[in-house]
Short mmCIF file of N, CA and C in Angstrom, two decimals:
data_model
loop_
_atom_site.label_atom_id
_atom_site.label_comp_id
_atom_site.label_asym_id
_atom_site.label_seq_id
_atom_site.Cartn_x
_atom_site.Cartn_y
_atom_site.Cartn_z
N MET A 1 -28.82 13.59 8.86
CA MET A 1 -29.06 12.02 8.39
C MET A 1 -27.09 11.82 8.26
N SER A 2 -26.95 10.60 8.87
CA SER A 2 -25.48 10.52 8.90
C SER A 2 -25.49 9.23 7.88
N LYS A 3 -23.71 9.42 7.56
CA LYS A 3 -23.77 8.63 6.31
C LYS A 3 -23.10 7.08 7.49
N SER A 4 -23.74 6.27 6.35
CA SER A 4 -23.11 4.97 6.88
C SER A 4 -21.61 4.61 6.93
N ARG A 5 -21.20 4.13 7.98
CA ARG A 5 -19.74 3.48 7.41
C ARG A 5 -19.40 2.48 6.67
N PRO A 6 -18.62 2.38 5.92
CA PRO A 6 -18.01 1.04 4.98
C PRO A 6 -17.74 0.35 5.84
N ASP A 7 -17.83 -1.16 5.57
CA ASP A 7 -17.31 -2.20 6.25
C ASP A 7 -15.76 -2.20 5.23
N ASN A 8 -14.89 -2.90 5.62
CA ASN A 8 -13.67 -3.06 4.63
C ASN A 8 -13.77 -4.73 4.30
N GLY A 9 -14.34 -5.04 3.78
CA GLY A 9 -15.13 -5.93 2.99
C GLY A 9 -14.74 -7.76 3.89
N ASN A 10 -14.19 -7.59 5.16
CA ASN A 10 -14.03 -8.85 5.52
C ASN A 10 -14.77 -9.09 7.14
N GLY A 11 -15.77 -7.79 7.22
CA GLY A 11 -16.64 -8.24 8.47
C GLY A 11 -15.86 -7.94 9.76
N ASN A 12 -14.65 -7.22 9.63
CA ASN A 12 -13.88 -7.06 11.00
C ASN A 12 -13.11 -6.01 10.94
N ASN A 13 -13.54 -4.76 11.57
CA ASN A 13 -13.02 -3.46 11.23
C ASN A 13 -11.68 -3.39 12.09
N ASP A 14 -11.64 -4.45 13.01
CA ASP A 14 -10.66 -3.82 14.30
C ASP A 14 -9.04 -4.92 13.80
N LYS A 15 -9.08 -5.24 13.27
CA LYS A 15 -7.83 -5.79 12.81
C LYS A 15 -6.52 -4.99 12.34
N ASN A 16 -5.47 -5.23 12.75
CA ASN A 16 -4.69 -3.96 12.45
C ASN A 16 -3.12 -5.13 11.50
N ASN A 17 -2.63 -3.88 10.57
CA ASN A 17 -1.63 -4.66 9.69
C ASN A 17 -0.64 -5.60 10.04
N HIS A 18 -0.14 -5.42 11.72
CA HIS A 18 0.86 -6.04 12.51
C HIS A 18 -0.06 -7.34 12.65
N GLU A 19 -1.04 -7.44 12.76
CA GLU A 19 -1.37 -8.78 13.06
C GLU A 19 -1.51 -9.49 11.70
N ILE A 20 -1.93 -8.50 10.53
CA ILE A 20 -1.99 -9.56 9.48
C ILE A 20 -0.70 -10.10 8.69
N ALA A 21 0.58 -9.36 9.02
CA ALA A 21 1.80 -9.12 8.57
C ALA A 21 2.59 -10.43 9.45
N SER A 22 1.79 -10.62 10.84
CA SER A 22 2.86 -11.81 11.46
C SER A 22 1.83 -13.17 11.13
N LYS A 23 1.01 -13.12 10.45
CA LYS A 23 0.34 -15.03 10.11
C LYS A 23 1.64 -15.52 9.55
N PRO A 24 1.78 -16.53 9.49
CA PRO A 24 2.68 -17.12 8.97
C PRO A 24 2.37 -17.65 7.18
N ASP A 25 0.73 -17.66 6.83
CA ASP A 25 0.44 -18.01 5.79
C ASP A 25 0.54 -16.62 4.77
N THR A 26 1.04 -15.22 5.39
CA THR A 26 0.57 -14.38 5.20
C THR A 26 1.95 -13.72 4.37
N LEU A 27 2.42 -13.36 3.04
CA LEU A 27 3.47 -12.51 2.24
C LEU A 27 3.05 -11.03 2.68
N ASN A 28 3.76 -10.06 2.84
CA ASN A 28 4.10 -8.66 2.91
C ASN A 28 5.16 -8.15 1.67
N LEU A 29 4.18 -8.05 0.66
CA LEU A 29 4.76 -7.44 0.03
C LEU A 29 5.60 -5.95 0.17
N ILE A 30 5.22 -4.80 1.01
CA ILE A 30 6.07 -3.94 1.57
C ILE A 30 7.61 -4.52 2.00
N GLU A 31 7.53 -5.65 2.91
CA GLU A 31 8.39 -6.01 3.51
C GLU A 31 9.58 -6.95 2.71
N LEU A 32 8.61 -7.88 2.00
CA LEU A 32 9.45 -8.06 0.61
C LEU A 32 10.53 -7.13 -0.45
N LYS A 33 9.86 -5.69 -0.75
CA LYS A 33 10.64 -4.56 -1.76
C LYS A 33 11.50 -4.38 -0.50
N LYS A 34 11.61 -4.37 0.79
CA LYS A 34 12.66 -3.87 1.30
C LYS A 34 13.64 -4.86 1.40
N LYS A 35 13.76 -6.14 1.24
CA LYS A 35 14.85 -7.31 1.31
C LYS A 35 15.99 -7.06 0.16
N ASP A 36 17.33 -7.68 0.67
CA ASP A 36 17.93 -7.83 -0.33
C ASP A 36 17.82 -8.95 -1.20
N ILE A 37 18.54 -8.94 -2.56
CA ILE A 37 18.35 -9.85 -3.25
C ILE A 37 18.50 -11.72 -2.31
N ASN A 38 19.58 -11.63 -1.98
CA ASN A 38 20.24 -12.85 -0.96
C ASN A 38 19.21 -13.15 -0.28
N SER A 39 18.64 -12.69 0.52
CA SER A 39 17.29 -13.06 1.50
C SER A 39 16.16 -13.16 0.45
N LEU A 40 15.80 -12.78 -1.06
CA LEU A 40 14.61 -12.90 -1.25
C LEU A 40 14.95 -14.29 -2.04
N ILE A 41 16.26 -14.43 -2.39
CA ILE A 41 16.57 -16.01 -3.04
C ILE A 41 16.49 -17.08 -1.72
N LYS A 42 16.66 -16.85 -0.30
CA LYS A 42 16.64 -17.71 0.49
C LYS A 42 14.67 -17.76 0.69
N ILE A 43 14.09 -17.24 1.02
CA ILE A 43 12.67 -16.85 0.74
C ILE A 43 12.42 -17.94 -0.47
N ALA A 44 12.90 -17.38 -1.45
CA ALA A 44 12.35 -18.24 -2.89
C ALA A 44 12.57 -20.05 -2.48
N ARG A 45 13.67 -20.32 -1.92
CA ARG A 45 14.20 -21.49 -1.81
C ARG A 45 12.97 -22.20 -0.89
N GLU A 46 12.38 -22.09 -0.10
CA GLU A 46 11.40 -22.01 0.95
C GLU A 46 10.24 -22.36 0.34
N TYR A 47 9.93 -21.77 -0.61
CA TYR A 47 9.01 -21.79 -1.46
C TYR A 47 8.77 -22.39 -2.44
N ASP A 48 10.17 -23.20 -2.66
CA ASP A 48 10.55 -24.34 -3.78
C ASP A 48 10.55 -23.59 -5.28
N ILE A 49 10.80 -22.62 -5.41
CA ILE A 49 10.78 -21.56 -6.71
C ILE A 49 12.40 -22.25 -7.44
N GLU A 50 11.79 -22.42 -8.71
CA GLU A 50 13.14 -23.06 -9.69
C GLU A 50 14.01 -21.72 -10.25
N ASN A 51 15.32 -22.08 -10.44
CA ASN A 51 15.74 -20.93 -11.06
C ASN A 51 16.05 -19.75 -10.13
N ALA A 52 15.79 -19.70 -8.79
CA ALA A 52 15.67 -18.42 -8.14
C ALA A 52 17.07 -17.85 -8.22
N ASN A 53 18.30 -18.28 -8.38
CA ASN A 53 19.50 -17.74 -8.41
C ASN A 53 19.81 -16.76 -9.87
N SER A 54 19.12 -17.17 -10.81
CA SER A 54 19.25 -16.71 -11.92
C SER A 54 17.84 -15.36 -12.36
N MET A 55 17.09 -15.20 -11.33
CA MET A 55 16.07 -14.23 -11.48
C MET A 55 16.44 -13.01 -11.19
N ARG A 56 15.92 -11.70 -11.59
CA ARG A 56 16.47 -10.38 -11.27
C ARG A 56 15.46 -10.15 -9.90
N GLY A 57 15.80 -9.31 -9.20
CA GLY A 57 14.67 -8.51 -7.98
C GLY A 57 13.00 -8.73 -8.24
N GLN A 58 13.03 -7.83 -9.22
CA GLN A 58 11.54 -7.72 -9.80
C GLN A 58 10.73 -9.04 -10.10
N GLU A 59 11.60 -9.75 -11.03
CA GLU A 59 11.17 -11.34 -11.36
C GLU A 59 11.07 -11.82 -10.13
N LEU A 60 11.78 -11.71 -8.99
CA LEU A 60 12.01 -12.71 -8.19
C LEU A 60 10.84 -12.46 -7.09
N LEU A 61 10.54 -11.60 -6.85
CA LEU A 61 9.42 -11.13 -6.04
C LEU A 61 7.88 -11.20 -6.78
N PHE A 62 7.74 -11.23 -7.98
CA PHE A 62 6.32 -11.63 -8.89
C PHE A 62 6.45 -12.97 -8.45
N ALA A 63 7.37 -13.82 -8.85
CA ALA A 63 7.78 -15.61 -8.33
C ALA A 63 6.93 -15.89 -7.17
N LEU A 64 7.51 -14.91 -5.94
CA LEU A 64 7.41 -15.34 -4.67
C LEU A 64 5.74 -14.86 -4.48
N LEU A 65 5.01 -14.14 -4.98
CA LEU A 65 3.99 -13.60 -4.85
C LEU A 65 2.68 -14.86 -5.81
N GLN A 66 3.22 -15.56 -6.76
CA GLN A 66 2.76 -16.57 -7.43
C GLN A 66 2.82 -17.76 -6.30
N ALA A 67 3.67 -18.15 -6.23
CA ALA A 67 3.92 -19.13 -5.40
C ALA A 67 2.95 -18.97 -4.10
N GLN A 68 3.01 -17.64 -3.79
CA GLN A 68 1.99 -17.57 -2.41
C GLN A 68 0.23 -17.65 -2.81
N THR A 69 0.46 -17.26 -3.82
CA THR A 69 -0.97 -17.76 -4.46
C THR A 69 -1.46 -19.01 -4.27
N ARG A 70 -0.65 -20.14 -5.29
CA ARG A 70 -0.56 -21.25 -5.40
C ARG A 70 -0.71 -22.04 -4.24
N ARG A 71 -0.22 -21.40 -2.79
CA ARG A 71 -0.61 -22.11 -1.57
C ARG A 71 -1.68 -21.55 -0.85
N LYS A 72 -2.41 -20.57 -1.56
CA LYS A 72 -3.61 -19.92 -1.10
C LYS A 72 -3.34 -19.09 0.39
N GLY A 73 -2.32 -18.61 -0.02
CA GLY A 73 -1.93 -17.59 1.18
C GLY A 73 -2.38 -16.39 0.95
N ILE A 74 -2.24 -15.58 1.71
CA ILE A 74 -2.53 -14.11 1.92
C ILE A 74 -1.53 -13.39 1.33
N ILE A 75 -1.69 -12.27 0.63
CA ILE A 75 -0.81 -11.06 0.29
C ILE A 75 -1.37 -9.73 1.04
N TYR A 76 -0.24 -9.26 1.47
CA TYR A 76 -0.65 -7.91 1.76
C TYR A 76 0.11 -6.70 1.11
N GLY A 77 -0.74 -5.70 0.84
CA GLY A 77 0.49 -4.67 0.37
C GLY A 77 -0.16 -3.21 -0.02
N ALA A 78 0.43 -2.34 -0.24
CA ALA A 78 0.37 -1.10 -0.03
C ALA A 78 1.12 0.06 -0.66
N GLY A 79 0.60 0.83 -0.80
CA GLY A 79 0.99 2.20 -1.62
C GLY A 79 0.26 3.21 -1.60
N VAL A 80 0.79 4.67 -2.12
CA VAL A 80 0.14 5.80 -2.32
C VAL A 80 -0.88 5.53 -3.70
N LEU A 81 -2.07 6.30 -3.27
CA LEU A 81 -3.20 6.02 -4.58
C LEU A 81 -2.92 7.00 -5.83
N GLU A 82 -3.28 6.52 -7.06
CA GLU A 82 -3.36 7.38 -7.53
C GLU A 82 -4.87 7.20 -8.72
N ALA A 83 -5.54 7.98 -8.33
CA ALA A 83 -7.20 8.03 -9.20
C ALA A 83 -7.07 8.47 -10.33
N LEU A 84 -7.30 7.61 -11.18
CA LEU A 84 -7.17 8.22 -12.70
C LEU A 84 -8.73 8.64 -13.11
N PRO A 85 -8.68 9.25 -13.87
CA PRO A 85 -10.12 10.02 -14.63
C PRO A 85 -11.04 9.18 -14.91
N ASP A 86 -10.87 7.70 -15.32
CA ASP A 86 -11.83 6.65 -15.51
C ASP A 86 -12.54 6.03 -14.11
N GLY A 87 -12.26 6.55 -13.31
CA GLY A 87 -12.97 6.21 -11.92
C GLY A 87 -11.87 5.14 -11.45
N PHE A 88 -11.00 4.13 -12.09
CA PHE A 88 -10.13 3.52 -11.00
C PHE A 88 -9.21 3.88 -10.81
N GLY A 89 -8.29 3.16 -9.96
CA GLY A 89 -6.57 3.80 -9.41
C GLY A 89 -5.54 2.58 -9.57
N PHE A 90 -4.91 3.35 -9.07
CA PHE A 90 -3.76 2.09 -8.82
C PHE A 90 -2.70 2.55 -7.57
N LEU A 91 -2.42 1.56 -6.62
CA LEU A 91 -1.65 1.97 -5.51
C LEU A 91 0.15 1.95 -6.29
N ARG A 92 0.65 3.14 -6.33
CA ARG A 92 2.29 3.23 -6.44
C ARG A 92 2.79 3.09 -5.22
N ALA A 93 4.32 2.54 -5.78
CA ALA A 93 5.43 2.45 -4.82
C ALA A 93 6.22 3.57 -4.69
N PRO A 94 6.59 3.92 -3.36
CA PRO A 94 7.44 5.10 -3.23
C PRO A 94 8.85 4.89 -3.81
N ASP A 95 8.99 3.58 -3.58
CA ASP A 95 10.56 2.66 -4.16
C ASP A 95 10.85 3.44 -5.51
N TYR A 96 9.54 3.39 -6.41
CA TYR A 96 9.98 3.51 -7.66
C TYR A 96 9.26 4.95 -7.93
N ASN A 97 9.56 6.28 -6.98
CA ASN A 97 8.92 7.64 -7.08
C ASN A 97 7.79 7.59 -7.66
N TYR A 98 7.06 6.70 -7.39
CA TYR A 98 5.54 6.66 -7.64
C TYR A 98 4.90 6.53 -9.07
N LEU A 99 6.01 6.04 -9.75
CA LEU A 99 5.59 5.81 -11.17
C LEU A 99 4.89 4.56 -11.71
N PRO A 100 4.53 4.41 -12.81
CA PRO A 100 3.57 3.22 -13.13
C PRO A 100 5.12 2.55 -13.16
N GLY A 101 4.64 1.11 -12.71
CA GLY A 101 5.08 -0.15 -12.79
C GLY A 101 4.96 -1.32 -12.92
N PRO A 102 5.07 -2.52 -13.32
CA PRO A 102 4.92 -3.64 -13.22
C PRO A 102 3.98 -4.02 -11.73
N ASP A 103 4.56 -3.83 -10.73
CA ASP A 103 4.18 -4.07 -9.33
C ASP A 103 2.88 -2.92 -8.82
N ASP A 104 2.27 -2.22 -9.72
CA ASP A 104 1.17 -1.38 -9.29
C ASP A 104 0.28 -2.33 -8.54
N ILE A 105 -0.60 -1.92 -7.66
CA ILE A 105 -1.92 -2.49 -7.32
C ILE A 105 -3.23 -1.58 -8.03
N TYR A 106 -3.87 -2.68 -8.45
CA TYR A 106 -5.04 -1.82 -9.13
C TYR A 106 -6.39 -1.79 -8.11
N VAL A 107 -6.89 -0.91 -8.16
CA VAL A 107 -7.91 -0.28 -7.01
C VAL A 107 -8.95 0.28 -7.84
N SER A 108 -10.34 -1.22 -7.69
CA SER A 108 -11.73 -0.74 -8.06
C SER A 108 -12.54 0.59 -7.71
N PRO A 109 -13.03 1.07 -9.03
CA PRO A 109 -13.58 2.43 -8.56
C PRO A 109 -14.94 2.26 -7.72
N SER A 110 -15.47 1.19 -7.23
CA SER A 110 -16.27 0.76 -6.12
C SER A 110 -15.58 0.93 -4.71
N GLN A 111 -14.63 0.66 -4.79
CA GLN A 111 -13.62 0.78 -3.57
C GLN A 111 -13.20 2.37 -3.26
N ILE A 112 -12.89 3.10 -4.43
CA ILE A 112 -12.42 4.49 -4.25
C ILE A 112 -13.96 5.21 -3.94
N ARG A 113 -14.58 4.84 -4.52
CA ARG A 113 -15.96 5.70 -3.68
C ARG A 113 -16.57 5.10 -2.65
N ARG A 114 -16.68 3.82 -2.19
CA ARG A 114 -17.06 3.27 -0.61
C ARG A 114 -15.97 3.74 0.47
N PHE A 115 -14.85 4.25 -0.24
CA PHE A 115 -13.79 4.99 1.36
C PHE A 115 -13.20 6.24 0.79
N ASN A 116 -14.18 7.03 0.03
CA ASN A 116 -13.91 8.53 -0.35
C ASN A 116 -12.63 8.31 -0.32
N LEU A 117 -11.66 7.62 -1.60
CA LEU A 117 -10.47 7.69 -1.21
C LEU A 117 -10.13 8.97 -2.62
N ARG A 118 -8.68 9.55 -2.42
CA ARG A 118 -8.47 9.97 -3.51
C ARG A 118 -7.04 10.54 -3.83
N THR A 119 -6.71 10.90 -4.66
CA THR A 119 -4.99 10.80 -4.86
C THR A 119 -4.30 11.26 -3.61
N GLY A 120 -3.27 10.30 -3.96
CA GLY A 120 -2.35 10.65 -2.47
C GLY A 120 -2.49 10.27 -1.17
N ASP A 121 -3.63 9.22 -0.78
CA ASP A 121 -4.16 8.61 0.11
C ASP A 121 -3.20 7.66 -0.10
N THR A 122 -2.33 7.22 1.05
CA THR A 122 -1.96 5.69 1.68
C THR A 122 -3.18 4.85 1.93
N VAL A 123 -2.78 3.89 1.42
CA VAL A 123 -3.92 2.50 1.26
C VAL A 123 -3.29 0.98 1.92
N ALA A 124 -3.61 0.47 2.58
CA ALA A 124 -2.96 -0.72 2.65
C ALA A 124 -3.84 -1.91 2.85
N GLY A 125 -3.38 -3.01 2.52
CA GLY A 125 -4.61 -4.15 2.45
C GLY A 125 -4.66 -5.32 2.22
N GLN A 126 -5.23 -6.28 2.07
CA GLN A 126 -4.67 -7.79 0.87
C GLN A 126 -5.32 -7.71 0.03
N ILE A 127 -4.56 -7.82 -1.23
CA ILE A 127 -4.50 -7.99 -2.28
C ILE A 127 -4.48 -9.39 -2.76
N ARG A 128 -4.89 -9.41 -4.33
CA ARG A 128 -4.95 -11.03 -4.68
C ARG A 128 -4.57 -10.82 -6.17
N PRO A 129 -4.50 -11.88 -6.81
CA PRO A 129 -3.96 -12.08 -7.87
C PRO A 129 -3.85 -11.64 -9.19
N PRO A 130 -3.60 -11.72 -10.22
CA PRO A 130 -4.44 -11.32 -11.58
C PRO A 130 -5.16 -12.31 -12.00
N LYS A 131 -6.11 -12.24 -12.58
CA LYS A 131 -7.14 -12.87 -13.14
C LYS A 131 -6.40 -13.11 -14.37
N GLU A 132 -7.10 -14.01 -15.38
CA GLU A 132 -6.28 -14.51 -16.77
C GLU A 132 -6.10 -13.28 -17.46
N SER A 133 -6.97 -12.33 -17.82
CA SER A 133 -7.35 -11.19 -18.38
C SER A 133 -6.88 -10.07 -17.60
N GLU A 134 -6.22 -10.06 -16.64
CA GLU A 134 -5.52 -8.82 -15.99
C GLU A 134 -4.19 -8.98 -16.04
N ARG A 135 -3.75 -7.58 -15.92
CA ARG A 135 -2.29 -7.44 -15.94
C ARG A 135 -1.77 -7.40 -14.30
N TYR A 136 -2.55 -6.74 -13.46
CA TYR A 136 -2.13 -6.07 -12.30
C TYR A 136 -2.70 -6.83 -10.93
N TYR A 137 -1.88 -6.88 -10.15
CA TYR A 137 -2.59 -7.34 -8.66
C TYR A 137 -3.61 -6.47 -8.39
N ALA A 138 -4.58 -6.81 -7.60
CA ALA A 138 -5.91 -5.83 -7.41
C ALA A 138 -6.25 -6.11 -5.67
N LEU A 139 -6.23 -4.85 -5.28
CA LEU A 139 -6.72 -4.82 -3.85
C LEU A 139 -8.07 -5.66 -3.56
N LEU A 140 -8.02 -6.21 -2.84
CA LEU A 140 -9.04 -7.07 -2.36
C LEU A 140 -9.98 -6.79 -0.99
N LYS A 141 -9.16 -6.37 0.25
CA LYS A 141 -9.75 -5.55 1.16
C LYS A 141 -9.00 -4.43 1.68
N VAL A 142 -9.64 -3.12 1.92
CA VAL A 142 -8.76 -2.24 2.44
C VAL A 142 -8.70 -2.33 4.10
N GLU A 143 -7.72 -2.25 4.41
CA GLU A 143 -7.29 -2.61 6.25
C GLU A 143 -6.93 -1.15 6.38
N GLU A 144 -6.16 -0.44 5.92
CA GLU A 144 -5.86 0.96 6.33
C GLU A 144 -5.85 2.08 5.58
N ILE A 145 -6.63 3.47 5.57
CA ILE A 145 -6.30 4.52 4.76
C ILE A 145 -5.27 5.73 5.44
N ASN A 146 -4.46 5.95 5.05
CA ASN A 146 -3.31 6.77 5.91
C ASN A 146 -3.06 6.57 6.99
N PHE A 147 -2.61 5.23 7.26
CA PHE A 147 -2.21 4.43 8.18
C PHE A 147 -3.59 4.76 9.37
N SER A 148 -4.51 4.59 9.24
CA SER A 148 -5.53 4.68 10.27
C SER A 148 -6.74 3.95 9.92
N ASP A 149 -7.44 3.52 10.89
CA ASP A 149 -9.18 2.77 10.25
C ASP A 149 -9.61 3.56 8.86
N PRO A 150 -10.18 2.11 8.05
CA PRO A 150 -10.89 2.90 6.98
C PRO A 150 -12.14 3.52 6.99
N ASN A 151 -12.76 3.47 8.56
CA ASN A 151 -14.17 4.05 8.93
C ASN A 151 -13.88 5.63 8.64
N LYS A 152 -12.41 6.15 8.99
CA LYS A 152 -12.33 7.62 9.59
C LYS A 152 -12.48 8.29 8.02
N ALA A 153 -12.26 7.53 7.00
CA ALA A 153 -12.32 7.92 5.27
C ALA A 153 -13.49 9.29 5.16
N PHE A 154 -14.21 9.14 6.00
CA PHE A 154 -15.46 10.07 5.91
C PHE A 154 -14.80 11.28 6.60
N GLU A 155 -14.37 11.43 7.73
CA GLU A 155 -13.95 12.24 8.21
C GLU A 155 -12.46 13.46 8.02
N LYS A 156 -12.03 12.53 6.40
CA LYS A 156 -11.31 13.74 5.87
C LYS A 156 -11.94 15.13 5.40
N ILE A 157 -11.14 16.19 5.42
CA ILE A 157 -11.49 17.53 4.87
C ILE A 157 -10.95 17.51 3.62
N LEU A 158 -11.55 18.47 3.02
CA LEU A 158 -10.76 18.41 1.41
C LEU A 158 -9.85 19.44 1.74
N PHE A 159 -8.53 19.46 1.01
CA PHE A 159 -7.47 20.44 1.37
C PHE A 159 -7.94 21.74 0.97
N ASP A 160 -8.94 22.41 0.16
CA ASP A 160 -9.16 23.69 -0.51
C ASP A 160 -9.80 24.05 0.63
N ASN A 161 -10.67 23.19 1.32
CA ASN A 161 -11.79 23.32 2.33
C ASN A 161 -11.05 23.57 4.00
N LEU A 162 -10.20 23.58 4.06
CA LEU A 162 -9.01 23.75 5.34
C LEU A 162 -8.77 25.14 5.62
N THR A 163 -8.77 25.62 6.92
CA THR A 163 -8.41 26.75 7.27
C THR A 163 -7.00 26.94 7.49
N PRO A 164 -6.25 28.04 6.87
CA PRO A 164 -5.22 28.57 6.99
C PRO A 164 -4.44 28.76 8.57
N LEU A 165 -3.59 28.23 9.03
CA LEU A 165 -2.98 28.98 9.93
C LEU A 165 -1.89 29.63 9.66
N HIS A 166 -1.84 31.17 10.05
CA HIS A 166 -0.40 32.00 9.97
C HIS A 166 0.22 32.23 11.37
N PRO A 167 1.57 32.32 10.92
CA PRO A 167 2.43 32.73 12.63
C PRO A 167 2.19 33.59 13.30
N GLU A 168 1.95 33.64 14.61
CA GLU A 168 1.42 34.37 15.10
C GLU A 168 2.82 35.33 16.02
N GLU A 169 4.08 34.24 16.12
CA GLU A 169 5.20 34.84 16.62
C GLU A 169 6.83 34.82 15.55
N HIS A 170 7.47 35.72 15.68
CA HIS A 170 8.52 35.59 15.04
C HIS A 170 9.52 34.62 15.22
N LEU A 171 9.87 33.64 14.55
CA LEU A 171 11.24 32.93 14.99
C LEU A 171 12.25 33.47 14.54
N HIS A 172 13.46 33.43 15.72
CA HIS A 172 14.69 33.75 15.10
C HIS A 172 15.57 32.77 14.83
N LEU A 173 15.63 32.50 13.55
CA LEU A 173 16.74 31.47 13.33
C LEU A 173 18.37 31.63 12.84
N GLU A 174 18.67 33.35 13.10
CA GLU A 174 19.95 33.78 12.70
C GLU A 174 21.07 32.74 13.89
N ARG A 175 22.08 32.69 13.55
CA ARG A 175 23.34 32.48 14.43
C ARG A 175 24.31 33.91 14.27
N LYS A 176 24.72 33.60 15.59
CA LYS A 176 25.98 34.59 15.60
C LYS A 176 27.47 33.77 14.88
N ASP A 177 27.86 35.03 14.14
CA ASP A 177 29.24 34.51 13.60
C ASP A 177 30.09 33.18 14.60
N ASN A 178 30.70 33.28 15.51
CA ASN A 178 31.03 32.59 16.66
C ASN A 178 30.83 31.64 17.24
N ASP A 179 29.10 31.12 16.91
CA ASP A 179 28.39 29.90 17.20
C ASP A 179 28.35 28.99 16.09
N LEU A 180 29.16 29.29 15.15
CA LEU A 180 29.72 28.21 14.01
C LEU A 180 30.68 27.22 14.45
N THR A 181 30.28 25.64 14.20
CA THR A 181 31.60 25.09 14.48
C THR A 181 32.49 24.74 12.82
#
């Protein structure tokens, strides 16, 4: 009996993140985090954000995401999953050493089960803003898992079930003293 492949939630599994990131009504959280403060201030002016010059980097990022939400635009985010014992998880940012932070993205237990996600998986997709009682942005649609199609999630093999490969030949890594510069 074969397992059915999950749908990523948007009815189209052929999209890739490059198409999503290039749409004009889309903000890519990953790209925003890479920008310097002056570039963020310039983008904030386009979004009519007041007092952008007096905001710190994290505050400015959050204000940009809120402005994009008000425009009904799409926000794209990614991170490395930390699945918690309660069943849900968070996408953590490598920029902050994978530590918990205010820009973590919540991943629901149903998405973790549907896509067979485990701690350490890199997940990317469309995110939505927090609702009134929520603190974090939440993953809305899964677009990529470990930089490939979400339907390949069922093809993953548990690390403990992998077959170890041992070296079959000796590699000489030593150098002669006269070869040094």
